[in-house]
Amino acid sequence: MLHRLESLESCTYDGMDMTTRLKRKQQYYVVQNNNPVELCASSLPQFQGLIGNNLGSGQMVELKRPEDFLGTDDFQEFVNLPVAGPEFGYSEKLDLAPPEAAADYCISWTSSCQITTLNTAVMKEEREDMILEKMESTTGSGRASFNKRKAEAVADHKRNKGEGEGESEVKTKCSTEISRNSSKENSKASEVQKPDYIHVRARRGQATDSHSLAERARREKISKKMKCLQDLVPGCNKITGKAGMLDEIINYVQSLQRQVEFLSMKIAALNSSVELSVENLPMKEFPAYVANFPAAAKLPEMAGLPCFELNPLQKESVKCMLNESMHPPQTEGIASASVSISEQSLSSSSMTQLQPFSTWNMDPQGLYNMYNMGFH
Amino acid sequence: MASVITNPVTNANSDRSSRKKKKKKSSAAMSKENQQQSHAKWKSEAQQQTYSSKLIQALSQLSFNSNISSSTSSSPSSPRPGRAVREAADRALAVAAKGRTRWSRAILTRRVKLKFRKQKRNRGSAAATVAAAFSGSSGSRKPRFSVSKLRAKSLPTVQRKIKVLGRLVPGCRKEPLPVILEEATDYIAALEMQVRAMSAIADLLSGSGAAARSSSPPPPISQ
């Protein structure tokens, strides 16, 4: 039994993309083999039933597993082992990785070796705990060291790929093999928490250096976030490159902040004239307002301010606030616009450009486009 | 937010593996969800309603305070009357964000920090110095772009822009790029919602103001 487990372990080790902990696990596994086997035997019949039940679902889940490499939660769903949980309290002893369990599972399902399945189930439980413990314990250790070890493991795996992989993959189902291969093609950098291990696989034909792996993971994270921002900021579809994107983002944030500033001044001006109380406002009409006026653009508002019903005092306050808020005038257009309003003259070029814009129902993105057209 | 904090604690009694699984799942899910759902979250009508009601409450409080204290003191509150509405709006936005993001937490602690600094100065110096220092500090709080422009080619182009963006988003001055990008995503969505809500409020006010003015003679303006 022990011998068989060892051999199984070795072939799975060769066959799978492994993290570095496997090297150390090898030794642990040899030592601790005795105990699980004994207990496995006792609870065998229960587990047989479980195996039978889970066979269908197990294979389905197997397809997913290579994808969520770090997703140990899949393991839990995969085999609900009331047996394995409380009885095998070897959580402190073994240090094994989920991919190994995946390989073992694949192999054991196809070979229908119940005891090995049990063992792998046991291993899986312990592995999870050990992984998590390992993660917690190595919080202090630098990421670089881990990446180095991980790179070694990846490099080792690449070397052994030829001989070992064929052996193990023959045993597994074809679908799992395909999914596993496809997952290798996509380098996974699913970072759960900061101290966790990043399981990144080097793509075909790319450097397996630890630094470049970490760099690649970092760059992909950043590009993913930039893509999210690209959807938010209007007019960024044509722009490629970080510098241009950042420019657009900065401009957009500034314009939004300025809009908020103007709107707050407007509300302050209105506040002083209208006594704001909850009864005054028709709260029921609010949804209607929200629907009909997505956002009154502020710049057309400024164009329309002279037409606004402002008594002299309010005009004064608005003027003061406009002057106040123009701390660093980012664009000359805005500054000139404020000056023109304070002077009650709409002769400046920027304002004349804005005058034809009589569309009041604009969302901020529309306003931004207009702003761009006017000032760039 | 409280539930997120106490989750690991309450699960201590349950099976160890299941607890760790939950922790990992929640953190993994959150990091993905944060980006995908931030836009959806801020775009929802419910969120806008919540924010609008909070802002209106704050505004009513503001006007109430200013009306009461205008006769006694010179300025209604520590920010100048021009900035009061803006501050209230930003704080309401940060509250609507439920403090899950850096920028919201930074906004919420802005006033606290200023008050703290003010208290410190009060203990050390006279009241006149305090007023001058405080107005100076509040004025210099705005990001100064002129200083960085003096040094040409101080940093590579992208690095400079990252710094600028970091200064724009509140609370992200010293954060690395991925953090800044994440915060900017949420912040932009929140700002858009803020503009929508505030313009709706302004229209509401102007509408009700026009109605009030047309119905009754304009009330005497006590400033």
XYZ file of C-alpha atoms in Angstrom, chain B residues 3-14 19 23:
14
model
C -20.129 41.901 8.835
C -17.010 41.773 6.713
C -14.860 42.435 9.746
C -16.480 39.946 12.046
C -16.729 37.182 9.525
C -13.461 35.482 10.406
C -14.212 35.860 14.090
C -17.626 34.307 14.048
C -16.486 31.431 11.921
C -13.835 30.443 14.389
C -16.065 27.829 15.835
C -16.847 26.198 12.567
C -13.636 29.036 7.554
C -12.174 33.846 3.834
